[in-house]
Amino acid sequence: MDNITWEDAFCGEGASCFRLGTDPDGNAYIAIAGAEDTYLTDTREALRTMILGIKAGRADHLL
């Protein structure tokens, strides 16, 4: 999609880098940096909910 605005990549040491993007229609995207043509998509609200959950510690068990 040409109308996705990608943010700078989030990278971990020795791991793949992830990118978040949005489009003017209210959709959000997550992709591995360099593979932005293969992405997971949902609403911006769903992305917001996921980020807030991560910040609240709901994914700490994955660390």
mmCIF file of N, CA, C and O in Angstrom, residues 8-19 31-33 63:
data_model
loop_
_atom_site.group_PDB
_atom_site.id
_atom_site.type_symbol
_atom_site.label_atom_id
_atom_site.label_comp_id
_atom_site.label_asym_id
_atom_site.label_seq_id
_atom_site.Cartn_x
_atom_site.Cartn_y
_atom_site.Cartn_z
ATOM 1 N N ASP A 8 9.810 5.135 12.290
ATOM 2 C CA ASP A 8 11.142 4.551 12.367
ATOM 3 C C ASP A 8 11.047 3.181 13.034
ATOM 4 O O ASP A 8 10.156 2.930 13.859
ATOM 5 N N ALA A 9 11.986 2.311 12.709
ATOM 6 C CA ALA A 9 11.966 0.941 13.226
ATOM 7 C C ALA A 9 12.288 0.891 14.718
ATOM 8 O O ALA A 9 13.051 1.697 15.240
ATOM 9 N N PHE A 10 11.673 -0.077 15.395
ATOM 10 C CA PHE A 10 11.974 -0.412 16.784
ATOM 11 C C PHE A 10 12.823 -1.673 16.732
ATOM 12 O O PHE A 10 12.360 -2.713 16.251
ATOM 13 N N CYS A 11 14.058 -1.576 17.213
ATOM 14 C CA CYS A 11 14.988 -2.688 17.091
ATOM 15 C C CYS A 11 15.474 -3.146 18.455
ATOM 16 O O CYS A 11 15.741 -2.338 19.330
ATOM 17 N N GLY A 12 15.601 -4.466 18.573
ATOM 18 C CA GLY A 12 16.227 -5.050 19.743
ATOM 19 C C GLY A 12 17.598 -5.561 19.360
ATOM 20 O O GLY A 12 17.883 -5.790 18.185
ATOM 21 N N GLU A 13 18.448 -5.746 20.329
ATOM 22 C CA GLU A 13 19.794 -6.217 20.061
ATOM 23 C C GLU A 13 19.758 -7.631 19.482
ATOM 24 O O GLU A 13 19.201 -8.544 20.089
ATOM 25 N N GLY A 14 20.292 -7.790 18.293
ATOM 26 C CA GLY A 14 20.341 -9.100 17.651
ATOM 27 C C GLY A 14 18.996 -9.635 17.207
ATOM 28 O O GLY A 14 18.849 -10.822 16.977
ATOM 29 N N ALA A 15 17.992 -8.767 17.107
ATOM 30 C CA ALA A 15 16.648 -9.211 16.743
ATOM 31 C C ALA A 15 16.160 -8.443 15.524
ATOM 32 O O ALA A 15 16.761 -7.460 15.104
ATOM 33 N N SER A 16 15.069 -8.905 14.990
ATOM 34 C CA SER A 16 14.440 -8.193 13.887
ATOM 35 C C SER A 16 13.927 -6.841 14.365
ATOM 36 O O SER A 16 13.605 -6.665 15.533
ATOM 37 N N CYS A 17 13.842 -5.922 13.452
ATOM 38 C CA CYS A 17 13.300 -4.601 13.751
ATOM 39 C C CYS A 17 11.851 -4.554 13.277
ATOM 40 O O CYS A 17 11.537 -5.008 12.180
ATOM 41 N N PHE A 18 10.990 -4.003 14.105
ATOM 42 C CA PHE A 18 9.581 -3.879 13.773
ATOM 43 C C PHE A 18 9.257 -2.436 13.437
ATOM 44 O O PHE A 18 9.832 -1.512 13.998
ATOM 45 N N ARG A 19 8.315 -2.267 12.516
ATOM 46 C CA ARG A 19 7.861 -0.924 12.154
ATOM 47 C C ARG A 19 6.354 -0.846 12.340
ATOM 48 O O ARG A 19 5.630 -1.799 12.049
ATOM 49 N N ALA A 31 4.943 -4.380 10.778
ATOM 50 C CA ALA A 31 5.728 -5.180 9.838
ATOM 51 C C ALA A 31 7.157 -5.298 10.345
ATOM 52 O O ALA A 31 7.597 -4.528 11.202
ATOM 53 N N ILE A 32 7.871 -6.263 9.814
ATOM 54 C CA ILE A 32 9.304 -6.369 10.062
ATOM 55 C C ILE A 32 9.984 -5.411 9.100
ATOM 56 O O ILE A 32 9.641 -5.352 7.913
ATOM 57 N N ALA A 33 10.937 -4.627 9.610
ATOM 58 C CA ALA A 33 11.653 -3.669 8.772
ATOM 59 C C ALA A 33 12.284 -4.396 7.592
ATOM 60 O O ALA A 33 12.908 -5.436 7.748
ATOM 61 N N LEU A 63 9.266 -11.242 28.044
ATOM 62 C CA LEU A 63 10.628 -10.676 28.117
ATOM 63 C C LEU A 63 11.603 -11.652 28.728
ATOM 64 O O LEU A 63 11.331 -12.460 29.492
#
